[in-house]
Coordinates of C-alpha atoms in Angstrom, one line a residue:
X1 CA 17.8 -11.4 -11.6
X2 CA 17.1 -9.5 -14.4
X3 CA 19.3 -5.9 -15.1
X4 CA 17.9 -3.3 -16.7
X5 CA 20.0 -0.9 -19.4
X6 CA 19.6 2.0 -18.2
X7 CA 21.3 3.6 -15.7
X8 CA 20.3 2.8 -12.1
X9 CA 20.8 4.4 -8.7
X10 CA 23.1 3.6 -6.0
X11 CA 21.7 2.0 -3.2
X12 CA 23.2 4.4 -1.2
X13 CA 21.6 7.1 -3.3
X14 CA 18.4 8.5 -3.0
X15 CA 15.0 6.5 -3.3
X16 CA 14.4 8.2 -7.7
X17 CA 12.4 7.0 -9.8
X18 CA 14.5 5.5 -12.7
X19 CA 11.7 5.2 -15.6
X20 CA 7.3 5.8 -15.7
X21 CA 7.5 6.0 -19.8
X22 CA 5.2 2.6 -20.4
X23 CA 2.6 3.4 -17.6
X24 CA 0.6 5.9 -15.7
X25 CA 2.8 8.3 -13.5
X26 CA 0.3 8.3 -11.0
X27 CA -1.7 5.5 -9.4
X28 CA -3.9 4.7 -6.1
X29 CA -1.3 3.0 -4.6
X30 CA 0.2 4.0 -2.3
X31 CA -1.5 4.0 -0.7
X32 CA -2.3 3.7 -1.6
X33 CA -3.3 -1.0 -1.9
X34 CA -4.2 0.3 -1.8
X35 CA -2.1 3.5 -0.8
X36 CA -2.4 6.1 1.6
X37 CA -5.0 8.8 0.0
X38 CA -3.7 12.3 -1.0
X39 CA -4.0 14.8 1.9
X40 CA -5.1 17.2 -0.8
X41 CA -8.6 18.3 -1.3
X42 CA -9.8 21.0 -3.2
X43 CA -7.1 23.4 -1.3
X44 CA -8.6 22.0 2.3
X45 CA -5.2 20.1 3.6
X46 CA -3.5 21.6 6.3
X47 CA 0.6 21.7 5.6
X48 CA 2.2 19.1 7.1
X49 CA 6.5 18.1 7.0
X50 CA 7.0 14.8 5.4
X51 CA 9.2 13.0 8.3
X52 CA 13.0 12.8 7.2
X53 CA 14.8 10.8 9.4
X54 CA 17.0 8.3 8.3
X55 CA 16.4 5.3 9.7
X56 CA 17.7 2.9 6.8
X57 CA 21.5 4.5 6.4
X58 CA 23.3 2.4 9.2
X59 CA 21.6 -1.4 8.4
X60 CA 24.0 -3.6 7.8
X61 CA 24.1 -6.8 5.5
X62 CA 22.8 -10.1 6.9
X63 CA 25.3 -13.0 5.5
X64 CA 22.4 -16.0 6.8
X65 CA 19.6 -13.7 5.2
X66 CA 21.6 -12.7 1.9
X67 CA 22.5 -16.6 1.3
X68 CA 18.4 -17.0 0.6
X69 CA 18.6 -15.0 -2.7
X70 CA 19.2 -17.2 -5.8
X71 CA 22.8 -17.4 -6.8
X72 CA 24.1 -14.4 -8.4
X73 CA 22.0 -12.1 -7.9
X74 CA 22.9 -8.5 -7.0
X75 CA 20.0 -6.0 -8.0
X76 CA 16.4 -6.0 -8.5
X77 CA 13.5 -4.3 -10.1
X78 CA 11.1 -2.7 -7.7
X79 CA 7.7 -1.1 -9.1
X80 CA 6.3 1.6 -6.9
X81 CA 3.0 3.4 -7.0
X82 CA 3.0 6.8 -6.1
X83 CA -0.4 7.8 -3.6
X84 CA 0.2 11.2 -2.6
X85 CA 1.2 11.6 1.0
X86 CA 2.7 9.5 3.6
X87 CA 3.1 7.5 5.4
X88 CA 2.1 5.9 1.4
X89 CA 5.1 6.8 -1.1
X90 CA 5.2 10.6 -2.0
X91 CA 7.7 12.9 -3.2
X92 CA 10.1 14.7 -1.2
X93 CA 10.4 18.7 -1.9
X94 CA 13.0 17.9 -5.0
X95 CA 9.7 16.5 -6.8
X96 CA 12.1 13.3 -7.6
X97 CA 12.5 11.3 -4.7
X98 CA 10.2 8.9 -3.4
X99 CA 9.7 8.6 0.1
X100 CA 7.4 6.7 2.6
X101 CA 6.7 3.4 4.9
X102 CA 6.8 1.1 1.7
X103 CA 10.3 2.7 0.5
X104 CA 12.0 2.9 4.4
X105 CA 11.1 -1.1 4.1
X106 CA 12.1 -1.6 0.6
X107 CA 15.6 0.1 1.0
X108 CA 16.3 -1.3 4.5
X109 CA 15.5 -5.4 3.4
X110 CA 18.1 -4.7 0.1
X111 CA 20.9 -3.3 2.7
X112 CA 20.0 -7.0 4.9
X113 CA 20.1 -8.6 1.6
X114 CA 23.1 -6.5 0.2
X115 CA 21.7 -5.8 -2.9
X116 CA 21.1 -3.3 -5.8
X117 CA 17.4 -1.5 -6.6
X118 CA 16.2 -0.4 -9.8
X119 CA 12.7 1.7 -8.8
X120 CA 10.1 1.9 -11.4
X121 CA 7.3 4.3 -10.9
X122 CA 3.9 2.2 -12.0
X123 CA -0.7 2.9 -11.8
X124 CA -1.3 0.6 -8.3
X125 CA -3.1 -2.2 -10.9
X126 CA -0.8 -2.8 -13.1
X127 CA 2.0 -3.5 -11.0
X128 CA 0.7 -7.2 -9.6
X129 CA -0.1 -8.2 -13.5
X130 CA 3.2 -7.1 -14.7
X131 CA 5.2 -9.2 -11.3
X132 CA 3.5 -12.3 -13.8
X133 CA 5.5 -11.0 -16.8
X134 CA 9.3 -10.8 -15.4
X135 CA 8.8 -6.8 -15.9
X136 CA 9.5 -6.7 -12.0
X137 CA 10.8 -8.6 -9.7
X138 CA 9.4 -7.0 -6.8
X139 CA 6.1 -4.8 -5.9
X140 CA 6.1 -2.6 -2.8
X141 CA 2.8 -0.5 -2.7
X142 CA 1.4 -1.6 0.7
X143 CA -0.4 -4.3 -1.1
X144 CA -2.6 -6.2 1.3
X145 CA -3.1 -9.9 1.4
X146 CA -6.0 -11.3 -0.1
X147 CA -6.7 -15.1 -0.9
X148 CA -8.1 -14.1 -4.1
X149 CA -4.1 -12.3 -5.1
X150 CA -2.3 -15.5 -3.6
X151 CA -3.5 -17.5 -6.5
X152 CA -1.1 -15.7 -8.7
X153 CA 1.3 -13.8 -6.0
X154 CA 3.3 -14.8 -3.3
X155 CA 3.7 -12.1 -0.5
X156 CA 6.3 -11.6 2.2
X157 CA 4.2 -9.5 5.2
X158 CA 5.9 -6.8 6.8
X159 CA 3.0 -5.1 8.0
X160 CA -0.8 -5.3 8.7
X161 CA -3.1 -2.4 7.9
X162 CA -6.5 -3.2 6.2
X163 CA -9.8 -1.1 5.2
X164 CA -11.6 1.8 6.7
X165 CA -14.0 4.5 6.3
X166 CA -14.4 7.9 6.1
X167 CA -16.8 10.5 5.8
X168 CA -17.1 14.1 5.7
X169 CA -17.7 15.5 9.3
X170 CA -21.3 16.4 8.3
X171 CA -22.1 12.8 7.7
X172 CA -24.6 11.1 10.0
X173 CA -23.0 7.7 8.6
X174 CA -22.4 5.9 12.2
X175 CA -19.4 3.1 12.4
X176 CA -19.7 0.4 9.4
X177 CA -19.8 -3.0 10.8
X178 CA -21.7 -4.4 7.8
X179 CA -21.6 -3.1 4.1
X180 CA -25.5 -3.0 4.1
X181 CA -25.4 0.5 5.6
X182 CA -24.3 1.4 2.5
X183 CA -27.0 0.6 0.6
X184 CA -27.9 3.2 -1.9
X185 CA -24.9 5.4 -0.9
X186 CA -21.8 6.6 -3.1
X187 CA -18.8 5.3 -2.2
X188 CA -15.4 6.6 -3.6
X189 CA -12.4 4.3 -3.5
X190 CA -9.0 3.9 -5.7
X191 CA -9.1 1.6 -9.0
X192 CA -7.7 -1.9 -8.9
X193 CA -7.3 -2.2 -4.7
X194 CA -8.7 -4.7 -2.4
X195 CA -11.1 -1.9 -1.4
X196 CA -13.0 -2.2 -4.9
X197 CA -13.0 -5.8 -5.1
X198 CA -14.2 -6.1 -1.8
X199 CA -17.3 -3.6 -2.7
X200 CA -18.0 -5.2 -5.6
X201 CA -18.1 -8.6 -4.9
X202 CA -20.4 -7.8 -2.0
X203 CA -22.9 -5.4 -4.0
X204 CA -25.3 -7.9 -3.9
X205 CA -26.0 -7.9 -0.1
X206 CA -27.9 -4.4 -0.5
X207 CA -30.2 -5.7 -3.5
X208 CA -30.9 -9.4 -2.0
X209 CA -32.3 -7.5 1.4
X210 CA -34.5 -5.5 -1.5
X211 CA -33.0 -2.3 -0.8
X212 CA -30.8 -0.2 -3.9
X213 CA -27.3 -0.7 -4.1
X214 CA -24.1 1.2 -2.8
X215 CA -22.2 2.8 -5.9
X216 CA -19.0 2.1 -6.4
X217 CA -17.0 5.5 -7.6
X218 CA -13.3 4.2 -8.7
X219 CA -10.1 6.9 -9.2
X220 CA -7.0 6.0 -10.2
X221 CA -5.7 9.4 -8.1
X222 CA -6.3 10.0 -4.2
X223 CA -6.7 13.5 -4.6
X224 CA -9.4 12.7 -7.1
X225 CA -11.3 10.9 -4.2
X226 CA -11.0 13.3 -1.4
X227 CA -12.3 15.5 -3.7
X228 CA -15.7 13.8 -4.4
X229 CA -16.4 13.1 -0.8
X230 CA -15.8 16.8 0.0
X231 CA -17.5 18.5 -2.9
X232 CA -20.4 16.3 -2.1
X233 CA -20.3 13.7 -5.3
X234 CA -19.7 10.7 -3.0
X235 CA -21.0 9.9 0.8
X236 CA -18.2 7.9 1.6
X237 CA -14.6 6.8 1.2
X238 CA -13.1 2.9 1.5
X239 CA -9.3 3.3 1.6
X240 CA -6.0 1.9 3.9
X241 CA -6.6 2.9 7.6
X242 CA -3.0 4.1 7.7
X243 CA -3.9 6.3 4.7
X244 CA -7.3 7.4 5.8
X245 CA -6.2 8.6 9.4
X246 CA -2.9 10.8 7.9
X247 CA -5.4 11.9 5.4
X248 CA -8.6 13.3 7.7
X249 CA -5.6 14.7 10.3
X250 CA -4.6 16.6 7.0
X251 CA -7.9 18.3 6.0
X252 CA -10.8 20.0 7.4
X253 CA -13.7 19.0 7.1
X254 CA -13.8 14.9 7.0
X255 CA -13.4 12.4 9.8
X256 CA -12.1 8.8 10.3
X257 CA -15.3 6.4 11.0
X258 CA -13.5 3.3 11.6
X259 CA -11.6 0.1 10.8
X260 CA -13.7 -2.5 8.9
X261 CA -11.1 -5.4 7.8
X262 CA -7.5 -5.7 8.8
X263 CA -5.6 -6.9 6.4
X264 CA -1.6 -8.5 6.1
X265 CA 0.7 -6.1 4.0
X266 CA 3.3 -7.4 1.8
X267 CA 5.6 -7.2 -0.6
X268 CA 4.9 -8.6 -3.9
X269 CA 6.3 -11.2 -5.8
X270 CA 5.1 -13.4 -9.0
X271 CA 3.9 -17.4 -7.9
X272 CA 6.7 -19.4 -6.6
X273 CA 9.5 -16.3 -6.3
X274 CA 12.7 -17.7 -5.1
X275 CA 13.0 -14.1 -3.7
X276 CA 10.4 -14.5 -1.0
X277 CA 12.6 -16.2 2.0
X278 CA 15.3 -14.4 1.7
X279 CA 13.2 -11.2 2.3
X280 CA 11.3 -13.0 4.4
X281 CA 14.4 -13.5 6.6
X282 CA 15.5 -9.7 6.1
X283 CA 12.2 -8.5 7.4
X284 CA 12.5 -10.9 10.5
X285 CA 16.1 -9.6 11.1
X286 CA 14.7 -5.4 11.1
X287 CA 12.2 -6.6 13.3
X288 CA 15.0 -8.8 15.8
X289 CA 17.2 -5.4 15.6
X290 CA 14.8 -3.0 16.4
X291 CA 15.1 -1.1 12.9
X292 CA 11.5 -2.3 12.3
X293 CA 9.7 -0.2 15.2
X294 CA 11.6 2.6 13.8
X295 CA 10.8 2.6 10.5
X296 CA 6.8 2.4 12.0
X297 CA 7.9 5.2 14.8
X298 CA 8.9 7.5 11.5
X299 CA 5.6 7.2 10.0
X300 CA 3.6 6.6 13.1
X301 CA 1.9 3.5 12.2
X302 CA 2.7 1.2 15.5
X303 CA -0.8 -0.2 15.1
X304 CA 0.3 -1.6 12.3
X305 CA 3.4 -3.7 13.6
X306 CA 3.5 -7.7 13.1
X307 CA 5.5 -9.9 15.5
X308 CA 7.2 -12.1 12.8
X309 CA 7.0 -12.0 8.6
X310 CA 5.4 -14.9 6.7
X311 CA 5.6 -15.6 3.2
X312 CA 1.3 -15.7 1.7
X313 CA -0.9 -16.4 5.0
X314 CA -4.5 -16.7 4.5
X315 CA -6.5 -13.9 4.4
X316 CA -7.5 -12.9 7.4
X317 CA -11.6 -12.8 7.9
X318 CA -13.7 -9.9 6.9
X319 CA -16.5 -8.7 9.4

């Protein structure tokens, strides 16, 4: 696979951030797909410890796994979003190393595989476009699998989370079940996730039942979107249900409403990756050894567990 120049980490090292020069240094990933949102509010999260344990250190190589990989290679290129706070990727206190759900997975399936990472920090949407242009050969952002992506990506699942809701605790906004309750309401979700696609392509149902369409608010920074829907600007917020549970038990004044749409999480990889059974198998082997449950334990996402990886399943079916 292609090697970068430039220095790279260790892949016993910490989880840094090699080079952000040619994009933003902050995106909605995370997750962000569609990241976890940013605990921060306008100065309304509570403090919370970013969990520490190491849960990735003692993996050892997989020989059947590691024979997947095309021949020779030995490191690859892994673009990252940054969303804010876990369980998406954030920053430890150093302000330099990345930690989260997607990066416990990403470093444990390259000790199965025996391999090198090079991270590079990208904005959530343009990671997927760049996978097309050999400027990565992997994305790991929590992106969730949509039919519409797996026309130009393939994905390896290694989790399921989906879409949610929530509101600030004022709101009378009862559980969504169908996006016509939110007809001629705000809603404030990250740019370039499954989350404005979905609201986009569905704008229509509020106008063809002759009521005024829902608003679709997009921010390319979490923090950016907690703080419209506390200061008032939007009514609601579509984001990961991982994200949007660690991010109401973080701040005052919002609540979760509800699941709308579980999605298949995967990692990334351009059409046709020769990379995507060999982490296919590594995935299957954290799962078979028990490393899996404990990488979800760390970040307590359990709900989000899948009994076996697959390489691009269909989308599953929206409400």
């Amino acid at each position: 696979m292609r090697t970068p120049l430039r220095a790279r980490p260790s892949l016993s090292a910490p989880f840094v951030v090699v080079v952000s020069t040619a994009l933003l240094l902050t995106g909605c990933g995370a997750g962000s797909d569609d990241s976890a949102g940013s605990g921060a509010a306008g100065g309304a999260a509570r403090s919370a410890e970013i969990p520490t344990a190491d849960v990735v250190s003692g993996i050892g190589k997989d020989a059947a796994a590691a024979a997947l990989l095309p021949a020779g290679t030995t490191r690859l290129t892994v673009a990252v979003s940054v969303g804010g706070t876990p369980p998406g990727t954030t920053y430890l206190a150093d302000g330099k190393t990345l930690t989260g759900q997607d990066v416990d997975f990403t470093k444990a399936v390259a000790k199965v595989l025996g391999i090198g990472l090079t991270v590079e920090q990208a904005s959530f949407e343009a990671i997927l476009p760049a996978l097309d242009s050999g400027k990565y050969d992997v994305g790991a952002s929590n992106f969730g699998v949509t039919d519409e992506r797996r026309r130009t990506i393939d994905f390896v699942t290694y989790i399921n989370d989906g879409q949610g809701f929530a509101v600030r605790k004022d709101s009378t906004l009862g559980r969504i079940t169908d996006l016509r309750q939110l007809c001629g309401l705000k809603v404030a979700t990250g740019a370039g996730t499954t989350f404005e696609a979905t609201l986009e392509e569905n704008r229509h149902v509020c106008t063809d039942a002759g009521e005024k369409a829902y608003t679709v608010q997009t921010y390319s920074e979490q923090g950016a979107v907690w703080s419209s829907v506390q200061q008032g600007r939007s009514d609601v917020v579509m984001s990961t249900i991982n994200g949007l549970r660690y991010a109401v038990a973080q701040q005052s004044g919002v609540k979760f409403l509800n699941e709308y749409h579980r999605l298949d999480v995967g990692f990334a990889f351009t059409k046709g990756s020769k990379l995507a059974p060999a982490f296919r198998a590594a995935v299957n082997r954290l799962i078979a050894d028990g490393t899996y449950d404990e990488i979800l334990k760390k970040w307590g996402t359990t709900g989000s567990a899948i009994a076996k990886s697959q390489i691009s399943p269909p989308e599953a079916k929206a409400p």
